[in-house]
Amino acid sequence: MVHSLIPMSVDIKIRTFEEPARLINNMELACAIGMAFAQAKLPMPESRAGIDLKEFWKETEPQIRDHPAVNESLKKVIADYIFRKGEILDEDSVLTLRLGYEFS
């Protein structure tokens, strides 16, 4: 149940405010990346629990950075994410990646 709220949270952050609100955790970032890949009509990025979140971001962000089909606010919140030391893509964020991909 809680996981299904993450796509709604990301959607509110990018659509409600003139300046999009920051993403606050690995689940929101993963969800936003999933949304961006869906908007770009790219296959969902491969992921697995335990990989470094920043490395996952470095592999995925360039693919959507300049893509014209991806919402500009979504690109901004993904690009401006503030990483925490040792942050990983955990099982919850892998799930929200998929939910974000399916949400868009």
PDB file of C-alpha atoms in Angstrom:
ATOM      1  CA  MET A   1       0.000   0.000   0.000  1.00  0.00           C
ATOM      2  CA  VAL A   2       2.694   2.485   1.013  1.00  0.00           C
ATOM      3  CA  HIS A   3       4.625   1.801  -2.181  1.00  0.00           C
ATOM      4  CA  SER A   4       1.652   2.792  -4.312  1.00  0.00           C
ATOM      5  CA  LEU A   5       1.711   6.262  -2.728  1.00  0.00           C
ATOM      6  CA  ILE A   6       5.208   7.007  -4.038  1.00  0.00           C
ATOM      7  CA  PRO A   7       4.170   7.557  -7.698  1.00  0.00           C
ATOM      8  CA  MET A   8       1.425   9.909  -6.533  1.00  0.00           C
ATOM      9  CA  SER A   9       3.920  11.786  -4.372  1.00  0.00           C
ATOM     10  CA  VAL A  10       6.361  12.231  -7.261  1.00  0.00           C
ATOM     11  CA  ASP A  11       3.525  13.284  -9.572  1.00  0.00           C
ATOM     12  CA  ILE A  12       2.381  15.950  -7.076  1.00  0.00           C
ATOM     13  CA  LYS A  13       5.935  17.238  -6.691  1.00  0.00           C
ATOM     14  CA  ILE A  14       6.410  17.743 -10.431  1.00  0.00           C
ATOM     15  CA  ARG A  15       2.941  18.947 -11.403  1.00  0.00           C
ATOM     16  CA  THR A  16       1.604  21.005  -8.495  1.00  0.00           C
ATOM     17  CA  PHE A  17       4.369  23.491  -7.855  1.00  0.00           C
ATOM     18  CA  GLU A  18       5.835  26.046 -10.246  1.00  0.00           C
ATOM     19  CA  GLU A  19       9.296  24.978  -9.046  1.00  0.00           C
ATOM     20  CA  PRO A  20       9.130  21.201  -8.515  1.00  0.00           C
ATOM     21  CA  ALA A  21       9.669  19.938  -4.968  1.00  0.00           C
ATOM     22  CA  ARG A  22      12.784  17.871  -4.261  1.00  0.00           C
ATOM     23  CA  LEU A  23      12.696  14.111  -4.130  1.00  0.00           C
ATOM     24  CA  ILE A  24      13.415  12.983  -0.579  1.00  0.00           C
ATOM     25  CA  ASN A  25      14.592   9.384  -0.785  1.00  0.00           C
ATOM     26  CA  ASN A  26      15.773   6.486  -2.931  1.00  0.00           C
ATOM     27  CA  MET A  27      12.220   5.246  -3.506  1.00  0.00           C
ATOM     28  CA  GLU A  28      11.096   8.588  -4.956  1.00  0.00           C
ATOM     29  CA  LEU A  29      14.189   8.822  -7.164  1.00  0.00           C
ATOM     30  CA  ALA A  30      13.729   5.297  -8.486  1.00  0.00           C
ATOM     31  CA  CYS A  31      10.052   6.001  -9.133  1.00  0.00           C
ATOM     32  CA  ALA A  32      10.879   9.236 -10.985  1.00  0.00           C
ATOM     33  CA  ILE A  33      13.426   7.407 -13.142  1.00  0.00           C
ATOM     34  CA  GLY A  34      10.798   4.785 -13.958  1.00  0.00           C
ATOM     35  CA  MET A  35       8.331   7.524 -14.916  1.00  0.00           C
ATOM     36  CA  ALA A  36      10.905   9.223 -17.139  1.00  0.00           C
ATOM     37  CA  PHE A  37      11.773   5.999 -18.948  1.00  0.00           C
ATOM     38  CA  ALA A  38       8.074   5.324 -19.572  1.00  0.00           C
ATOM     39  CA  GLN A  39       7.544   8.849 -20.909  1.00  0.00           C
ATOM     40  CA  ALA A  40      10.545   8.409 -23.201  1.00  0.00           C
ATOM     41  CA  LYS A  41       9.118   5.055 -24.341  1.00  0.00           C
ATOM     42  CA  LEU A  42      12.350   3.353 -23.319  1.00  0.00           C
ATOM     43  CA  PRO A  43      12.386  -0.107 -21.760  1.00  0.00           C
ATOM     44  CA  MET A  44      12.384  -0.066 -17.989  1.00  0.00           C
ATOM     45  CA  PRO A  45      15.986   0.127 -16.784  1.00  0.00           C
ATOM     46  CA  GLU A  46      17.439  -3.069 -15.414  1.00  0.00           C
ATOM     47  CA  SER A  47      17.992  -2.944 -11.708  1.00  0.00           C
ATOM     48  CA  ARG A  48      18.547  -5.141  -8.713  1.00  0.00           C
ATOM     49  CA  ALA A  49      18.554  -4.553  -5.015  1.00  0.00           C
ATOM     50  CA  GLY A  50      21.932  -3.750  -3.516  1.00  0.00           C
ATOM     51  CA  ILE A  51      23.508  -1.666  -6.265  1.00  0.00           C
ATOM     52  CA  ASP A  52      24.790   1.818  -5.503  1.00  0.00           C
ATOM     53  CA  LEU A  53      22.044   4.381  -6.125  1.00  0.00           C
ATOM     54  CA  LYS A  54      24.404   6.981  -7.551  1.00  0.00           C
ATOM     55  CA  GLU A  55      25.820   4.447 -10.017  1.00  0.00           C
ATOM     56  CA  PHE A  56      22.284   3.517 -11.091  1.00  0.00           C
ATOM     57  CA  TRP A  57      21.544   7.236 -11.550  1.00  0.00           C
ATOM     58  CA  LYS A  58      24.742   7.719 -13.598  1.00  0.00           C
ATOM     59  CA  GLU A  59      23.648   4.921 -15.940  1.00  0.00           C
ATOM     60  CA  THR A  60      20.044   6.069 -16.348  1.00  0.00           C
ATOM     61  CA  GLU A  61      19.972   9.875 -16.104  1.00  0.00           C
ATOM     62  CA  PRO A  62      21.865  10.543 -19.376  1.00  0.00           C
ATOM     63  CA  GLN A  63      19.278   8.481 -21.283  1.00  0.00           C
ATOM     64  CA  ILE A  64      16.442  10.835 -20.306  1.00  0.00           C
ATOM     65  CA  ARG A  65      18.306  14.130 -19.759  1.00  0.00           C
ATOM     66  CA  ASP A  66      17.649  15.592 -23.208  1.00  0.00           C
ATOM     67  CA  HIS A  67      14.734  13.423 -24.257  1.00  0.00           C
ATOM     68  CA  PRO A  68      11.946  15.697 -25.567  1.00  0.00           C
ATOM     69  CA  ALA A  69       9.114  13.419 -24.401  1.00  0.00           C
ATOM     70  CA  VAL A  70      10.120  13.574 -20.719  1.00  0.00           C
ATOM     71  CA  ASN A  71       8.464  16.203 -18.536  1.00  0.00           C
ATOM     72  CA  GLU A  72      10.949  19.019 -17.792  1.00  0.00           C
ATOM     73  CA  SER A  73      10.067  19.094 -14.079  1.00  0.00           C
ATOM     74  CA  LEU A  74      10.663  15.360 -13.872  1.00  0.00           C
ATOM     75  CA  LYS A  75      14.079  15.761 -15.483  1.00  0.00           C
ATOM     76  CA  LYS A  76      14.891  18.525 -13.005  1.00  0.00           C
ATOM     77  CA  VAL A  77      14.024  16.556  -9.860  1.00  0.00           C
ATOM     78  CA  ILE A  78      16.012  13.576 -11.117  1.00  0.00           C
ATOM     79  CA  ALA A  79      19.042  15.718 -11.986  1.00  0.00           C
ATOM     80  CA  ASP A  80      18.902  17.651  -8.691  1.00  0.00           C
ATOM     81  CA  TYR A  81      18.591  14.659  -6.364  1.00  0.00           C
ATOM     82  CA  ILE A  82      20.833  14.945  -3.301  1.00  0.00           C
ATOM     83  CA  PHE A  83      22.517  11.612  -2.633  1.00  0.00           C
ATOM     84  CA  ARG A  84      23.292  10.338   0.837  1.00  0.00           C
ATOM     85  CA  LYS A  85      26.530   8.493   1.518  1.00  0.00           C
ATOM     86  CA  GLY A  86      26.169   4.753   0.936  1.00  0.00           C
ATOM     87  CA  GLU A  87      22.661   4.997  -0.494  1.00  0.00           C
ATOM     88  CA  ILE A  88      21.657   1.862  -2.403  1.00  0.00           C
ATOM     89  CA  LEU A  89      18.855   0.733  -4.634  1.00  0.00           C
ATOM     90  CA  ASP A  90      17.031  -1.492  -2.150  1.00  0.00           C
ATOM     91  CA  GLU A  91      14.077  -3.836  -2.676  1.00  0.00           C
ATOM     92  CA  ASP A  92      11.600  -1.018  -1.973  1.00  0.00           C
ATOM     93  CA  SER A  93      13.172   1.282  -4.561  1.00  0.00           C
ATOM     94  CA  VAL A  94      13.267  -1.516  -7.157  1.00  0.00           C
ATOM     95  CA  LEU A  95       9.526  -1.902  -6.582  1.00  0.00           C
ATOM     96  CA  THR A  96       8.862   1.839  -6.881  1.00  0.00           C
ATOM     97  CA  LEU A  97      10.936   1.961 -10.078  1.00  0.00           C
ATOM     98  CA  ARG A  98       8.462  -0.478 -11.599  1.00  0.00           C
ATOM     99  CA  LEU A  99       5.462   1.362 -10.145  1.00  0.00           C
ATOM    100  CA  GLY A 100       6.716   4.637 -11.593  1.00  0.00           C
ATOM    101  CA  TYR A 101       7.208   3.018 -14.973  1.00  0.00           C
ATOM    102  CA  GLU A 102       3.660   1.664 -14.905  1.00  0.00           C
ATOM    103  CA  PHE A 103       2.203   4.938 -13.538  1.00  0.00           C
ATOM    104  CA  SER A 104       3.085   7.099 -16.540  1.00  0.00           C
TER     105      SER A 104
END
